[in-house]
Amino acid sequence: MDRPGDKGLGSPVAGIRRLIDRGEYLEALDLGASLLDDPSIDPQGIRALQALCLSRLGDLDQAVGLLDTASGGEAGGDFEVHALLGSLFKRMALDRSGLPKARKKALLEKSLRSYMRGRELGGGYWCATNASTLALMLGRKALSSSLADEVIAGCWEEYCHSTTASPFWIPASLAEASLVKGDFQAAMRWYTAARSHAGDSLGSMKSIRGNASIILDALGADQEKSLRVMECIPRPKMVVFCGAWTTGPGSGQVKPGERARAALMKALAGLAADIGISSAIDMTDIIFMECLQSMGRMTIAVLPSPLDHSREKFAESCGASQAARFDSVIDGSVRVESSSSSRLESDPPAVSELCTDCLFALASELRDTYDAELTAVTAWEGRPGIGEGDPAYAISDLARLGLEQDRVTVRMLPAQTARPHRPGSETQRFDYARMGIFEPMLKPIVILRAAGSPGSEESAASRLDAIAGSLRSICDTEKIGVLYGGIGRGTISLILRSLDDLVRLVASRRRSMPGPEVASMVFHLGFVFRLETALPFSRGFSCAEVEEALDLAGSLSTPADLCTMQARAMLSLHTDLECGYSFRGRLETRSGSHLTLYGIS
């Protein structure tokens, strides 16, 4: 059934839903705000979608405020709105430490009422299951038991119809309702069945584990029973894979064959991996992803450059005949990220280092998202010091994450050098100098956007001058190196000398820079090219990613300090800067690149 104002795939409301499905929450919020004054669109539905965005971003109070408006009161509304409201009240009660008992109980009562209203409006077993658990937590055992019986009857009938094709939430709801009833044996059987139905719903296992723990606590179950139940809801197992390419230039490209597949299959079978994360840049990575996909497991790819460019470089390195295998594993992956929008060779150390950092940062983030057990598997020559690079960089990242590694050595594989290393600098290898370009260097990019409406050119210039003055003072005091600075489009853009300079700027922003003058700061990382100029003893700097960061800063109305996945990877893996990072969505730039964004606190 279509929702009011959501007629057809081309409708604005459908556009908001597509943005939410892609994780582009900030753009979805902005689009929703622009539609609220449109008389042809139901504002209740828009507010509900905005509340969903805010809840995904962790802003529960504002989300509840919007949902209260969109719910139509307890007498009306959409069951999904009431169910979302119930989930938010529950999160507020359970996730916020230090709440007075009376406040916590009041929030749980609100959550129960919301789920019960959603059930009455057609929410079925989904709302009834949650209501049953909440009633148990509040000591209303008769209501809890009655709702659990309702869930068991309805879900059992549906399970009998679909059996092995049953949606994940059917056995999961049967398990939770059985546990609420105190039937531990039935609960364990259904939790085990739900695990086999999880498929792409592995992220929901975290929620299932959390609910089971709450119910066991409410029942006063002893430690042995609790342990046996929780063992039936195992945490997903995630493997991050470092292929032979992480050894850098000089090691040669390895062309592994069937022995590589056998070695990886053996390692993955022993790990019972559910999710694999890798860079699909050489044949070892491809075989890793093929193995997991053949086992029906999820794969995620982090590429060193945009998809079409990575594919081109893969075909050059591994042969055009193998490009179809690259396409197949990419098509079969649930998520594909690019660590850079620059179309560079894949061999320079900075390219592989940034991709490795993004790979491990994403693996660490997904470990928390899925509440997963994260393991690393590495495949390399088995000895350090080959050419200009060795596995030390990837291995040091693993050590920073506190991960053990299962090593599959490439020495046991039929290796063949597809692109021999030629001694010399990166400039000589890629002949950047012939093109008037000096080799790319990975540098921090900072974009500051002035607060306030555009106004006159004079007032905009005045605001930018005030920001520039604060920046000059900070850079002089903290000895922050700036390679390039530019002003335009209501923004100031900087290319900094090093990651240490970025760390000092982030720390100084909190202490010294006046908040009202700056609407947002964006931190990004990109490959800067040093160019010859017509002036003697002078060089300019060029960086495509500056334009991306400018797009990002200028397209969002929400004031915030934001960093991209690239900047977050470097800041979290290579500095002691104490920052909190919260996922803020994704943004598509004019060049077609997708930037994954995090708020900095």
Coordinates of N, CA and C in Angstrom, one line a residue, residues 342-523:
S342 N 40.9 9.8 -6.6 CA 42.0 10.0 -7.6 C 42.2 8.7 -8.4
R343 N 42.5 9.0 -9.7 CA 42.7 7.8 -10.6 C 44.2 7.6 -10.7
L344 N 44.8 7.0 -9.7 CA 46.3 6.9 -9.6 C 46.7 5.4 -9.9
E345 N 48.0 5.2 -10.1 CA 48.5 3.9 -10.2 C 48.3 3.2 -8.8
S346 N 48.1 1.9 -8.7 CA 47.9 1.3 -7.5 C 49.1 0.9 -6.7
D347 N 50.3 1.2 -7.3 CA 51.5 0.8 -6.6 C 52.1 1.8 -5.7
P348 N 52.0 3.1 -5.8 CA 52.6 4.0 -4.9 C 52.3 3.7 -3.4
P349 N 53.2 3.6 -2.5 CA 52.9 3.2 -1.1 C 51.8 4.0 -0.5
A350 N 51.7 5.3 -0.8 CA 50.6 6.1 -0.2 C 49.2 5.6 -0.6
V351 N 49.1 5.1 -1.8 CA 47.8 4.6 -2.3 C 47.4 3.4 -1.5
S352 N 48.3 2.4 -1.4 CA 48.0 1.2 -0.7 C 47.9 1.4 0.8
E353 N 48.6 2.4 1.3 CA 48.5 2.7 2.8 C 47.1 3.3 3.1
L354 N 46.6 4.2 2.3 CA 45.3 4.8 2.5 C 44.2 3.7 2.4
C355 N 44.3 2.9 1.4 CA 43.3 1.8 1.2 C 43.4 0.9 2.3
T356 N 44.6 0.5 2.8 CA 44.7 -0.4 4.0 C 44.1 0.2 5.2
D357 N 44.3 1.5 5.4 CA 43.8 2.2 6.6 C 42.2 2.2 6.5
C358 N 41.7 2.5 5.4 CA 40.2 2.6 5.2 C 39.7 1.2 5.4
L359 N 40.3 0.2 4.9 CA 39.9 -1.2 5.0 C 39.8 -1.6 6.5
F360 N 40.8 -1.3 7.3 CA 40.8 -1.7 8.7 C 39.9 -0.8 9.5
A361 N 39.8 0.5 9.2 CA 38.8 1.3 9.9 C 37.4 0.9 9.7
L362 N 37.1 0.5 8.4 CA 35.7 0.0 8.2 C 35.5 -1.3 8.9
A363 N 36.5 -2.2 8.9 CA 36.3 -3.4 9.6 C 36.1 -3.2 11.1
S364 N 36.8 -2.3 11.7 CA 36.6 -2.0 13.1 C 35.2 -1.4 13.3
E365 N 34.7 -0.5 12.4 CA 33.4 0.0 12.6 C 32.3 -1.0 12.5
L366 N 32.5 -1.9 11.5 CA 31.5 -3.0 11.3 C 31.5 -4.0 12.4
R367 N 32.6 -4.2 13.0 CA 32.7 -5.1 14.2 C 31.8 -4.6 15.3
D368 N 31.7 -3.3 15.5 CA 30.8 -2.7 16.5 C 29.4 -2.8 16.0
T369 N 29.2 -2.5 14.7 CA 27.8 -2.5 14.2 C 27.1 -3.8 14.3
Y370 N 27.9 -4.9 14.0 CA 27.4 -6.2 14.0 C 27.6 -7.0 15.3
D371 N 28.3 -6.3 16.2 CA 28.8 -7.0 17.5 C 29.5 -8.3 17.1
A372 N 30.4 -8.2 16.1 CA 31.0 -9.4 15.5 C 32.4 -9.7 16.1
E373 N 32.8 -11.0 16.0 CA 34.1 -11.4 16.3 C 35.0 -11.1 15.0
L374 N 36.0 -10.3 15.1 CA 36.8 -9.9 14.0 C 38.1 -10.6 14.0
T375 N 38.4 -11.2 12.9 CA 39.7 -11.9 12.7 C 40.4 -11.4 11.4
A376 N 41.7 -11.4 11.4 CA 42.4 -11.0 10.2 C 43.1 -12.2 9.6
V377 N 43.1 -12.2 8.2 CA 43.8 -13.2 7.5 C 44.7 -12.5 6.5
T378 N 46.0 -12.8 6.5 CA 46.9 -12.1 5.6 C 47.6 -13.2 4.7
A379 N 47.8 -12.7 3.5 CA 48.5 -13.5 2.5 C 49.7 -12.7 1.9
W380 N 50.9 -13.2 2.1 CA 52.0 -12.5 1.6 C 53.2 -13.4 1.5
E381 N 54.3 -12.9 1.0 CA 55.5 -13.7 0.7 C 56.1 -14.4 1.9
G382 N 55.8 -13.9 3.1 CA 56.4 -14.6 4.3 C 57.7 -14.0 4.7
R383 N 58.2 -13.0 4.1 CA 59.4 -12.4 4.5 C 59.4 -10.9 4.3
P384 N 59.9 -10.1 5.2 CA 59.9 -8.7 5.0 C 61.0 -8.2 4.1
G385 N 60.9 -6.8 3.8 CA 62.1 -6.2 3.1 C 62.1 -6.5 1.7
I386 N 61.0 -6.7 1.0 CA 61.0 -6.9 -0.4 C 60.8 -5.6 -1.2
G387 N 61.7 -5.1 -2.0 CA 61.5 -3.9 -2.7 C 61.3 -2.7 -1.8
E388 N 60.4 -1.8 -2.2 CA 60.2 -0.6 -1.4 C 59.1 -0.8 -0.4
G389 N 58.5 -1.9 -0.3 CA 57.4 -2.0 0.7 C 57.4 -3.4 1.3
D390 N 56.8 -3.6 2.4 CA 56.7 -5.0 3.0 C 55.4 -5.0 3.8
P391 N 55.1 -6.2 4.3 CA 53.8 -6.3 5.0 C 53.7 -5.5 6.3
A392 N 54.8 -4.9 6.7 CA 54.8 -4.2 8.0 C 53.7 -3.2 8.2
Y393 N 53.4 -2.5 7.2 CA 52.3 -1.4 7.3 C 51.0 -2.1 7.7
A394 N 50.6 -3.1 6.9 CA 49.3 -3.7 7.2 C 49.3 -4.4 8.6
I395 N 50.5 -5.1 8.9 CA 50.6 -5.8 10.1 C 50.5 -4.8 11.3
S396 N 51.1 -3.6 11.1 CA 51.1 -2.6 12.2 C 49.7 -2.1 12.5
D397 N 48.9 -2.0 11.4 CA 47.5 -1.6 11.5 C 46.7 -2.7 12.3
L398 N 47.0 -3.9 12.0 CA 46.3 -5.0 12.7 C 46.7 -5.0 14.2
A399 N 47.9 -4.7 14.5 CA 48.4 -4.6 15.9 C 47.7 -3.5 16.6
R400 N 47.5 -2.3 15.9 CA 46.8 -1.2 16.5 C 45.3 -1.6 16.8
L401 N 44.7 -2.4 16.0 CA 43.3 -2.9 16.2 C 43.3 -4.0 17.3
G402 N 44.4 -4.5 17.7 CA 44.5 -5.6 18.6 C 44.0 -6.9 18.0
L403 N 44.3 -7.1 16.7 CA 43.8 -8.3 16.1 C 45.0 -9.3 15.9
E404 N 44.6 -10.6 16.1 CA 45.5 -11.7 15.8 C 45.3 -12.0 14.3
Q405 N 46.3 -12.6 13.6 CA 46.2 -12.9 12.2 C 46.4 -14.4 12.0
D406 N 45.6 -14.9 11.1 CA 45.8 -16.2 10.5 C 46.5 -16.0 9.2
R407 N 47.8 -16.5 9.1 CA 48.6 -16.1 7.9 C 48.5 -17.3 6.9
V408 N 48.2 -16.9 5.7 CA 48.2 -17.8 4.6 C 49.4 -17.4 3.7
T409 N 50.5 -18.0 3.7 CA 51.7 -17.5 3.0 C 51.6 -17.7 1.5
V410 N 52.0 -16.7 0.8 CA 52.0 -16.9 -0.7 C 53.2 -17.7 -1.2
R411 N 54.1 -18.0 -0.3 CA 55.3 -18.9 -0.8 C 54.8 -20.2 -1.2
M412 N 53.7 -20.7 -0.6 CA 53.2 -22.0 -0.9 C 52.3 -22.0 -2.2
L413 N 52.2 -20.8 -2.8 CA 51.3 -20.6 -4.0 C 52.2 -20.5 -5.2
P414 N 51.7 -20.9 -6.4 CA 52.5 -20.7 -7.6 C 52.6 -19.3 -8.0
A415 N 53.6 -18.6 -7.6 CA 53.7 -17.1 -7.8 C 54.4 -16.8 -9.2
Q416 N 53.9 -15.7 -9.8 CA 54.5 -15.3 -11.0 C 54.4 -13.8 -11.1
T417 N 55.5 -13.1 -11.4 CA 55.6 -11.7 -11.5 C 54.9 -11.2 -12.8
A418 N 53.8 -10.5 -12.6 CA 53.1 -10.0 -13.8 C 53.6 -8.6 -14.2
R419 N 54.1 -7.8 -13.3 CA 54.6 -6.5 -13.6 C 55.9 -6.3 -12.8
P420 N 57.0 -6.5 -13.4 CA 58.3 -6.5 -12.6 C 58.6 -5.1 -12.1
H421 N 59.2 -5.0 -11.0 CA 59.6 -3.7 -10.4 C 60.8 -3.2 -11.1
R422 N 60.8 -1.9 -11.4 CA 61.9 -1.2 -12.0 C 62.5 -0.3 -10.9
P423 N 63.8 -0.4 -10.6 CA 64.3 0.4 -9.5 C 64.2 1.9 -9.9
G424 N 64.2 2.7 -8.8 CA 64.1 4.2 -9.0 C 62.9 4.7 -8.2
S425 N 62.8 6.0 -8.3 CA 61.8 6.7 -7.5 C 60.4 6.6 -8.2
E426 N 59.4 6.9 -7.5 CA 58.0 6.9 -8.0 C 57.9 7.9 -9.2
T427 N 58.7 9.0 -9.1 CA 58.6 9.9 -10.2 C 59.2 9.3 -11.5
Q428 N 60.3 8.6 -11.4 CA 60.8 7.9 -12.6 C 59.9 6.8 -13.1
R429 N 59.3 6.1 -12.2 CA 58.5 4.9 -12.6 C 57.3 5.4 -13.4
F430 N 56.6 6.4 -12.9 CA 55.4 6.9 -13.6 C 55.6 8.1 -14.4
D431 N 56.8 8.7 -14.5 CA 57.1 9.8 -15.3 C 56.2 11.0 -15.1
Y432 N 56.0 11.2 -13.8 CA 55.2 12.4 -13.5 C 55.9 13.7 -14.0
A433 N 57.2 13.7 -13.9 CA 58.0 14.9 -14.2 C 57.8 15.3 -15.7
R434 N 57.7 14.3 -16.6 CA 57.4 14.6 -18.0 C 56.1 15.3 -18.2
M435 N 55.2 15.1 -17.3 CA 53.9 15.8 -17.5 C 53.8 17.1 -16.7
G436 N 54.9 17.5 -16.1 CA 55.0 18.7 -15.3 C 54.3 18.4 -13.9
I437 N 54.2 17.2 -13.5 CA 53.6 16.8 -12.2 C 54.6 16.1 -11.4
F438 N 54.7 16.5 -10.1 CA 55.5 15.8 -9.2 C 54.7 14.8 -8.4
E439 N 55.2 13.7 -8.0 CA 54.5 12.6 -7.5 C 53.4 13.0 -6.5
P440 N 52.3 12.2 -6.4 CA 51.2 12.6 -5.5 C 51.6 12.3 -4.1
M441 N 51.1 13.2 -3.2 CA 51.4 13.0 -1.8 C 50.0 13.1 -1.1
L442 N 49.8 12.2 -0.1 CA 48.6 12.2 0.6 C 48.6 13.3 1.7
K443 N 47.7 14.2 1.6 CA 47.7 15.4 2.5 C 46.3 15.6 3.0
P444 N 46.2 16.2 4.3 CA 44.9 16.6 4.8 C 44.3 17.8 4.1
I445 N 43.0 17.8 4.0 CA 42.3 18.9 3.4 C 41.2 19.4 4.4
V446 N 41.1 20.7 4.6 CA 40.2 21.3 5.5 C 39.4 22.3 4.8
I447 N 38.1 22.2 5.0 CA 37.1 23.2 4.4 C 36.3 23.8 5.6
L448 N 36.3 25.1 5.6 CA 35.5 25.8 6.6 C 34.5 26.6 5.9
R449 N 33.2 26.5 6.4 CA 32.1 27.3 5.8 C 31.6 28.3 6.8
A450 N 31.4 29.5 6.3 CA 31.0 30.6 7.2 C 29.5 30.4 7.5
A451 N 29.2 30.8 8.8 CA 27.8 30.7 9.3 C 27.0 31.9 8.7
G452 N 25.7 31.7 8.8 CA 24.8 32.8 8.4 C 24.4 32.7 7.0
S453 N 23.3 33.5 6.6 CA 22.8 33.6 5.3 C 23.9 34.3 4.4
P454 N 23.8 34.1 3.1 CA 24.8 34.7 2.2 C 24.9 36.2 2.3
G455 N 23.7 36.9 2.3 CA 23.7 38.4 2.5 C 24.5 39.1 1.4
S456 N 25.0 40.3 1.7 CA 25.7 41.0 0.7 C 27.2 40.5 0.5
E457 N 27.8 40.8 -0.5 CA 29.2 40.3 -0.7 C 30.1 40.9 0.4
E458 N 29.8 42.1 0.8 CA 30.6 42.7 1.9 C 30.5 42.0 3.2
S459 N 29.2 41.6 3.6 CA 29.1 40.9 4.8 C 29.7 39.5 4.8
A460 N 29.5 38.8 3.6 CA 30.1 37.5 3.5 C 31.6 37.6 3.5
A461 N 32.2 38.6 2.9 CA 33.7 38.8 3.0 C 34.1 39.1 4.4
S462 N 33.3 39.8 5.1 CA 33.6 40.2 6.5 C 33.7 38.9 7.4
R463 N 32.7 38.0 7.2 CA 32.7 36.8 8.0 C 33.9 35.9 7.6
L464 N 34.2 35.8 6.3 CA 35.4 35.0 5.9 C 36.7 35.6 6.5
D465 N 36.8 36.9 6.5 CA 37.9 37.6 7.0 C 38.1 37.3 8.5
A466 N 37.0 37.2 9.2 CA 37.1 36.9 10.7 C 37.6 35.5 10.9
I467 N 37.0 34.5 10.1 CA 37.5 33.2 10.2 C 39.0 33.1 9.8
A468 N 39.4 33.7 8.7 CA 40.8 33.7 8.3 C 41.7 34.2 9.3
G469 N 41.2 35.3 10.0 CA 42.1 35.8 11.1 C 42.2 34.8 12.2
S470 N 41.2 34.1 12.6 CA 41.3 33.1 13.6 C 42.2 31.9 13.2
L471 N 42.1 31.6 11.9 CA 42.9 30.5 11.4 C 44.4 30.9 11.4
R472 N 44.7 32.1 11.0 CA 46.1 32.6 11.0 C 46.7 32.5 12.4
S473 N 45.9 33.0 13.3 CA 46.4 33.0 14.7 C 46.7 31.6 15.2
I474 N 45.7 30.6 14.9 CA 45.9 29.3 15.3 C 47.1 28.7 14.6
C475 N 47.3 28.9 13.3 CA 48.4 28.3 12.6 C 49.7 28.8 13.1
D476 N 49.8 30.1 13.4 CA 51.0 30.7 13.9 C 51.3 30.1 15.3
T477 N 50.3 30.1 16.2 CA 50.5 29.6 17.5 C 50.9 28.1 17.6
E478 N 50.2 27.3 16.8 CA 50.4 25.9 16.9 C 51.4 25.4 15.9
K479 N 52.0 26.3 15.1 CA 53.0 26.0 14.0 C 52.4 24.9 13.1
I480 N 51.2 25.2 12.6 CA 50.5 24.4 11.6 C 51.0 24.7 10.2
G481 N 51.5 23.7 9.5 CA 52.0 24.0 8.1 C 50.8 24.0 7.1
V482 N 50.7 25.0 6.3 CA 49.7 25.1 5.3 C 50.4 25.2 3.9
L483 N 50.1 24.2 3.1 CA 50.7 24.2 1.7 C 49.9 25.1 0.8
Y484 N 48.6 25.2 1.0 CA 47.7 26.0 0.1 C 46.6 26.5 0.9
G485 N 46.1 27.7 0.5 CA 44.9 28.3 1.1 C 44.1 29.0 0.0
G486 N 42.8 28.9 0.1 CA 42.0 29.5 -0.9 C 40.7 30.0 -0.3
I487 N 40.1 31.1 -0.8 CA 38.8 31.6 -0.4 C 37.8 31.7 -1.5
G488 N 36.6 31.3 -1.3 CA 35.6 31.4 -2.4 C 34.4 30.6 -2.0
R489 N 33.2 31.0 -2.6 CA 31.9 30.3 -2.4 C 31.6 30.2 -0.9
G490 N 31.9 31.3 -0.2 CA 31.6 31.3 1.2 C 32.4 30.3 2.1
T491 N 33.5 29.9 1.5 CA 34.4 28.9 2.2 C 35.8 29.3 2.2
I492 N 36.6 28.7 3.1 CA 38.0 28.7 3.1 C 38.5 27.3 3.0
S493 N 39.4 27.1 2.0 CA 40.0 25.7 1.8 C 41.5 25.7 2.1
L494 N 41.9 24.7 2.8 CA 43.3 24.5 3.1 C 43.8 23.2 2.8
I495 N 45.1 23.1 2.3 CA 45.8 21.8 2.2 C 46.9 21.9 3.3
L496 N 46.9 21.0 4.2 CA 47.9 21.0 5.3 C 49.1 20.2 5.0
R497 N 50.2 20.4 5.7 CA 51.5 19.8 5.4 C 51.5 18.3 5.8
S498 N 50.8 18.0 6.9 CA 50.9 16.6 7.4 C 49.7 16.3 8.3
L499 N 49.6 15.0 8.7 CA 48.5 14.6 9.6 C 48.7 15.2 11.0
D500 N 49.9 15.4 11.4 CA 50.2 16.1 12.7 C 49.6 17.5 12.7
D501 N 49.7 18.2 11.6 CA 49.1 19.5 11.5 C 47.6 19.5 11.6
L502 N 47.0 18.4 11.0 CA 45.5 18.3 11.1 C 45.1 18.0 12.5
V503 N 45.9 17.2 13.2 CA 45.6 16.9 14.6 C 45.6 18.1 15.5
R504 N 46.6 19.0 15.2 CA 46.7 20.2 16.0 C 45.6 21.2 15.7
L505 N 45.2 21.2 14.4 CA 44.0 22.1 14.0 C 42.7 21.6 14.7
V506 N 42.5 20.3 14.7 CA 41.3 19.7 15.2 C 41.2 20.0 16.7
A507 N 42.4 19.8 17.4 CA 42.4 20.1 18.8 C 42.2 21.6 19.1
S508 N 42.8 22.5 18.3 CA 42.7 23.9 18.5 C 41.3 24.4 18.2
R509 N 40.7 23.8 17.2 CA 39.3 24.2 16.9 C 38.4 24.2 18.1
R510 N 38.6 23.3 19.0 CA 37.8 23.2 20.2 C 38.1 24.4 21.2
R511 N 39.4 24.7 21.2 CA 39.8 25.7 22.2 C 39.7 27.1 21.8
S512 N 40.0 27.4 20.5 CA 40.3 28.7 20.1 C 39.4 29.3 19.1
M513 N 38.8 28.5 18.2 CA 38.0 29.1 17.1 C 36.6 29.4 17.5
P514 N 36.2 30.7 17.3 CA 34.8 31.1 17.7 C 33.8 30.2 16.9
G515 N 32.9 29.5 17.7 CA 31.9 28.7 17.1 C 30.9 29.4 16.1
P516 N 30.4 30.6 16.6 CA 29.3 31.2 15.7 C 29.8 31.6 14.3
E517 N 31.1 31.8 14.2 CA 31.6 32.3 12.9 C 31.6 31.1 11.8
V518 N 31.8 29.9 12.3 CA 32.0 28.8 11.4 C 30.8 27.9 11.5
A519 N 30.1 27.7 10.3 CA 28.9 26.8 10.3 C 29.4 25.4 10.3
S520 N 30.4 25.0 9.6 CA 30.9 23.7 9.5 C 32.3 23.6 9.1
M521 N 33.0 22.5 9.6 CA 34.3 22.2 9.1 C 34.3 20.8 8.6
V522 N 35.0 20.6 7.5 CA 35.1 19.3 6.8 C 36.5 18.9 6.7
F523 N 36.8 17.7 7.2 CA 38.2 17.2 7.2 C 38.2 16.0 6.2

